[in-house]
Amino acid sequence: MRRDARLSRMLHVLIHMDRHDGPATSEVIARMLATNPVVVRRTMAGLRDQGFVRSEKGHGGGWTLARDLREITLLDVYRAVGRPPVFVLGPAIDHPGCLVEQAVNAAVDGALAEAEALLLARFGAVTLADLARDFDRRFAEAKGRRPPAAG
Amino acid sequence: MRRDARLSRMLHVLIHMDRHDGPATSEVIARMLATNPVVVRRTMAGLRDQGFVRSEKGHGGGWTLARDLREITLLDVYRAVGRPPVFVLGPAIDHPGCLVEQAVNAAVDGALAEAEALLLARFGAVTLADLARDFDRRFAEAKGRRPPAAG
DNA sequence: AGCTTTCGTAACCAGGGAAGTTGCGAGGGA
DNA sequence: TCCCTCGCAACTTCCCTGGTTACGAAAGCT
């Protein structure tokens, strides 16, 4: 299995929801993500708590977008899914008092912090509307070459 | 369990080796890393294959530095330990044909690639000699305030 | 030669996290 | 009342790093 795909999956779902009228049930979303409804509810709970989506029970219920895609950045979604750890790489904490270890960790941590800052800045600069536009471009291109592709 | 600490651990070891006369056995290195000799041999195998250290068997054997610390960057060590994955975050591969998924993955992958490029550039710009210098500074500082600290 | 040291490596176990699965409860519409 | 749908806890599965055990090979010492 790949690593943490919650951010990507939620981005995927939110864009689909924007292009879909009426609520989407966890069952329908699960099929989009090739998984099952419980994983969907678990992962989307954070988005609901942060006010990006709403959920309704009972007949005709399901998930609906609560905000315009232009108002949601990748960073917002990253935070809403719980700010999961970004890196596999990490410092060693074998002998916290060892000054060599401290010097090494300072260098590694510094580089990781810079990379994380850049990553989150990029995430903050892109809205879901931007992704949706990119999707439209890809769709138009695919249509120009072949019969309609699945969305 | 903590994250992948192989890079940090190897940096730690290499600097200690530079400050240590004669070969260091896996047993001694294992104590530096609060682990055991098998993990040390496993992790250092890549460094040996890349020519950064040498290993000798038998009495008086062990590990020795094969290059000056000024000739080894953090990037070299990162590569020598097998270029382990940098990120926990990753794209979703649920429906590879879905153009929404493709647009999402392009954005996420792009940001990750930029962050990784920055990280590796930083790693490439720092030599182990730089870290050793930072250690010396920390050591001098600690000595100025307190009785000698463990190295 | 025989013993000891030390590395080399395979094989297995442990722990942690994301994802998948099962089961049951709560709430809302038909 | 019945069914649909979310909410959530608990358990399982899978992968990865790290730890452990076991055995073999090479090199020095006596």
Short mmCIF file of N, CA and C (backbone and C1' of nucleotides) in Angstrom, two decimals, chain C:
data_model
loop_
_atom_site.label_atom_id
_atom_site.label_comp_id
_atom_site.label_asym_id
_atom_site.label_seq_id
_atom_site.Cartn_x
_atom_site.Cartn_y
_atom_site.Cartn_z
P DA C 1 46.16 -26.78 8.69
"O5'" DA C 1 46.05 -27.07 10.26
"C5'" DA C 1 46.69 -28.17 10.88
"C4'" DA C 1 46.42 -28.08 12.35
"C3'" DA C 1 44.94 -27.90 12.68
"O3'" DA C 1 44.63 -28.63 13.87
"C1'" DA C 1 46.15 -26.02 13.49
P DG C 2 43.14 -28.87 14.25
"O5'" DG C 2 42.87 -27.68 15.29
"C5'" DG C 2 43.71 -27.58 16.44
"C4'" DG C 2 43.36 -26.33 17.22
"C3'" DG C 2 41.85 -26.05 17.31
"O3'" DG C 2 41.54 -25.73 18.65
"C1'" DG C 2 42.98 -24.14 16.52
P DC C 3 40.06 -25.45 19.09
"O5'" DC C 3 40.12 -23.92 19.52
"C5'" DC C 3 41.17 -23.49 20.40
"C4'" DC C 3 41.16 -21.97 20.50
"C3'" DC C 3 39.75 -21.37 20.69
"O3'" DC C 3 39.79 -20.44 21.77
"C1'" DC C 3 40.85 -20.33 18.87
P DT C 4 38.44 -19.73 22.22
"O5'" DT C 4 38.58 -18.27 21.62
"C5'" DT C 4 39.80 -17.56 21.84
"C4'" DT C 4 39.76 -16.25 21.08
"C3'" DT C 4 38.42 -15.50 21.18
"O3'" DT C 4 38.69 -14.14 21.51
"C1'" DT C 4 39.04 -15.75 18.92
P DT C 5 37.48 -13.14 21.83
"O5'" DT C 5 37.50 -12.15 20.58
"C5'" DT C 5 38.73 -11.56 20.19
"C4'" DT C 5 38.60 -10.97 18.80
"C3'" DT C 5 37.39 -10.04 18.60
"O3'" DT C 5 37.87 -8.81 18.11
"C1'" DT C 5 37.53 -11.63 16.86
P DT C 6 37.05 -7.47 18.23
"O5'" DT C 6 36.26 -7.40 16.86
"C5'" DT C 6 36.99 -7.21 15.66
"C4'" DT C 6 36.14 -7.60 14.47
"C3'" DT C 6 34.71 -7.06 14.48
"O3'" DT C 6 34.56 -6.03 13.53
"C1'" DT C 6 34.85 -9.27 13.65
P DC C 7 33.08 -5.40 13.19
"O5'" DC C 7 32.82 -5.98 11.73
"C5'" DC C 7 33.80 -5.80 10.72
"C4'" DC C 7 33.50 -6.73 9.55
"C3'" DC C 7 32.18 -6.44 8.83
"O3'" DC C 7 32.39 -6.56 7.42
"C1'" DC C 7 32.19 -8.67 9.59
P DG C 8 31.13 -6.39 6.44
"O5'" DG C 8 30.53 -7.85 6.38
"C5'" DG C 8 31.15 -8.84 5.55
"C4'" DG C 8 30.08 -9.76 4.95
"C3'" DG C 8 28.80 -9.04 4.49
"O3'" DG C 8 28.35 -9.64 3.28
"C1'" DG C 8 28.26 -10.61 6.19
P DT C 9 27.08 -9.04 2.51
"O5'" DT C 9 25.95 -10.05 3.02
"C5'" DT C 9 26.28 -11.41 3.24
"C4'" DT C 9 25.08 -12.19 3.73
"C3'" DT C 9 23.72 -11.55 3.44
"O3'" DT C 9 22.87 -12.55 2.92
"C1'" DT C 9 23.86 -12.13 5.71
P DA C 10 21.47 -12.12 2.20
"O5'" DA C 10 20.53 -13.35 2.57
"C5'" DA C 10 21.13 -14.61 2.85
"C4'" DA C 10 20.37 -15.30 3.97
"C3'" DA C 10 18.84 -15.12 3.89
"O3'" DA C 10 18.21 -16.38 4.07
"C1'" DA C 10 19.62 -14.50 6.03
P DA C 11 16.65 -16.54 3.72
"O5'" DA C 11 15.94 -16.67 5.14
"C5'" DA C 11 16.57 -17.40 6.17
"C4'" DA C 11 15.90 -17.09 7.49
"C3'" DA C 11 14.41 -16.72 7.36
"O3'" DA C 11 13.63 -17.57 8.18
"C1'" DA C 11 15.55 -15.12 8.68
P DC C 12 12.05 -17.48 8.11
"O5'" DC C 12 11.68 -16.81 9.49
"C5'" DC C 12 12.35 -17.25 10.67
"C4'" DC C 12 12.23 -16.20 11.75
"C3'" DC C 12 10.81 -15.64 11.92
"O3'" DC C 12 10.34 -15.90 13.24
"C1'" DC C 12 12.43 -13.92 11.94
P DC C 13 8.87 -15.45 13.66
"O5'" DC C 13 9.13 -14.19 14.60
"C5'" DC C 13 10.09 -14.30 15.66
"C4'" DC C 13 10.17 -12.97 16.40
"C3'" DC C 13 8.80 -12.36 16.74
"O3'" DC C 13 8.87 -11.82 18.06
"C1'" DC C 13 10.06 -10.84 15.45
P DA C 14 7.61 -11.13 18.72
"O5'" DA C 14 7.89 -9.59 18.53
"C5'" DA C 14 9.11 -9.03 19.03
"C4'" DA C 14 9.02 -7.51 19.07
"C3'" DA C 14 7.63 -6.97 19.41
"O3'" DA C 14 7.80 -5.82 20.21
"C1'" DA C 14 8.27 -6.22 17.26
P DG C 15 6.59 -5.12 20.94
"O5'" DG C 15 6.43 -3.74 20.17
"C5'" DG C 15 7.58 -2.95 19.91
"C4'" DG C 15 7.22 -1.80 19.00
"C3'" DG C 15 5.81 -1.25 19.23
"O3'" DG C 15 5.89 0.16 19.23
"C1'" DG C 15 6.08 -1.86 16.96
P DG C 16 4.69 1.07 19.65
"O5'" DG C 16 4.33 1.87 18.31
"C5'" DG C 16 5.37 2.54 17.63
"C4'" DG C 16 4.88 2.99 16.27
"C3'" DG C 16 3.45 3.54 16.29
"O3'" DG C 16 3.42 4.76 15.56
"C1'" DG C 16 3.65 1.83 14.67
P DG C 17 2.13 5.72 15.68
"O5'" DG C 17 1.61 5.80 14.18
"C5'" DG C 17 2.52 6.09 13.13
"C4'" DG C 17 1.85 5.79 11.81
"C3'" DG C 17 0.38 6.23 11.77
"O3'" DG C 17 0.10 6.87 10.53
"C1'" DG C 17 0.55 3.94 11.28
P DA C 18 -1.28 7.65 10.32
"O5'" DA C 18 -1.81 6.96 8.99
"C5'" DA C 18 -0.97 6.94 7.86
"C4'" DA C 18 -1.52 5.97 6.83
"C3'" DA C 18 -2.98 6.23 6.46
"O3'" DA C 18 -3.10 6.15 5.04
"C1'" DA C 18 -2.72 4.01 7.30
P DA C 19 -4.53 6.46 4.39
"O5'" DA C 19 -5.11 4.99 4.23
"C5'" DA C 19 -4.34 4.00 3.59
"C4'" DA C 19 -5.03 2.66 3.69
"C3'" DA C 19 -6.52 2.68 3.33
"O3'" DA C 19 -6.74 1.67 2.38
"C1'" DA C 19 -6.17 1.56 5.39
P DG C 20 -8.17 1.48 1.74
"O5'" DG C 20 -8.70 0.18 2.50
"C5'" DG C 20 -7.98 -1.03 2.39
"C4'" DG C 20 -8.65 -2.12 3.20
"C3'" DG C 20 -10.17 -2.25 2.98
"O3'" DG C 20 -10.47 -3.64 2.80
"C1'" DG C 20 -9.72 -2.03 5.28
P DT C 21 -11.95 -4.07 2.49
"O5'" DT C 21 -12.53 -4.48 3.91
"C5'" DT C 21 -11.79 -5.38 4.72
"C4'" DT C 21 -12.57 -5.74 5.97
"C3'" DT C 21 -14.10 -5.83 5.78
"O3'" DT C 21 -14.51 -7.12 6.20
"C1'" DT C 21 -13.56 -4.49 7.68
P DT C 22 -16.06 -7.52 6.07
"O5'" DT C 22 -16.59 -7.40 7.56
"C5'" DT C 22 -15.77 -7.87 8.62
"C4'" DT C 22 -16.44 -7.57 9.95
"C3'" DT C 22 -17.96 -7.67 9.94
"O3'" DT C 22 -18.38 -8.51 11.00
"C1'" DT C 22 -17.28 -5.60 10.88
P DG C 23 -19.93 -8.90 11.18
"O5'" DG C 23 -20.40 -7.90 12.33
"C5'" DG C 23 -19.53 -7.66 13.43
"C4'" DG C 23 -20.14 -6.61 14.34
"C3'" DG C 23 -21.68 -6.59 14.31
"O3'" DG C 23 -22.18 -6.56 15.65
"C1'" DG C 23 -20.83 -4.42 13.91
P DC C 24 -23.75 -6.73 15.91
"O5'" DC C 24 -24.14 -5.36 16.60
"C5'" DC C 24 -23.27 -4.80 17.58
"C4'" DC C 24 -23.56 -3.32 17.74
"C3'" DC C 24 -25.06 -2.98 17.77
"O3'" DC C 24 -25.32 -2.16 18.89
"C1'" DC C 24 -23.93 -1.59 16.26
P DG C 25 -26.81 -1.87 19.41
"O5'" DG C 25 -26.80 -0.28 19.56
"C5'" DG C 25 -25.62 0.40 19.99
"C4'" DG C 25 -25.66 1.83 19.50
"C3'" DG C 25 -27.04 2.47 19.57
"O3'" DG C 25 -26.94 3.76 20.17
"C1'" DG C 25 -26.14 2.71 17.40
P DA C 26 -28.27 4.59 20.55
"O5'" DA C 26 -28.27 5.74 19.45
"C5'" DA C 26 -27.11 6.56 19.31
"C4'" DA C 26 -27.35 7.61 18.24
"C3'" DA C 26 -28.75 8.24 18.31
"O3'" DA C 26 -28.63 9.62 18.02
"C1'" DA C 26 -28.43 7.25 16.19
P DG C 27 -29.83 10.63 18.37
"O5'" DG C 27 -30.27 11.16 16.94
"C5'" DG C 27 -29.28 11.66 16.06
"C4'" DG C 27 -29.81 11.66 14.64
"C3'" DG C 27 -31.22 12.25 14.50
"O3'" DG C 27 -31.23 13.07 13.35
"C1'" DG C 27 -31.13 10.15 13.49
P DG C 28 -32.10 14.44 13.34
"O5'" DG C 28 -32.78 14.36 11.91
"C5'" DG C 28 -31.96 14.14 10.76
"C4'" DG C 28 -32.73 13.35 9.73
"C3'" DG C 28 -34.19 13.80 9.54
"O3'" DG C 28 -34.42 14.05 8.17
"C1'" DG C 28 -34.05 11.46 9.71
P DG C 29 -35.72 14.93 7.74
"O5'" DG C 29 -36.31 14.00 6.58
"C5'" DG C 29 -35.48 13.68 5.46
"C4'" DG C 29 -35.99 12.41 4.80
"C3'" DG C 29 -37.43 12.51 4.27
"O3'" DG C 29 -37.48 11.93 2.97
"C1'" DG C 29 -37.22 10.65 5.71
P DA C 30 -38.73 12.14 2.09
"O5'" DA C 30 -39.39 10.68 2.10
"C5'" DA C 30 -38.65 9.59 1.55
"C4'" DA C 30 -39.49 8.31 1.63
"C3'" DA C 30 -40.94 8.46 1.18
"O3'" DA C 30 -41.35 7.33 0.42
"C1'" DA C 30 -40.87 7.65 3.41
#
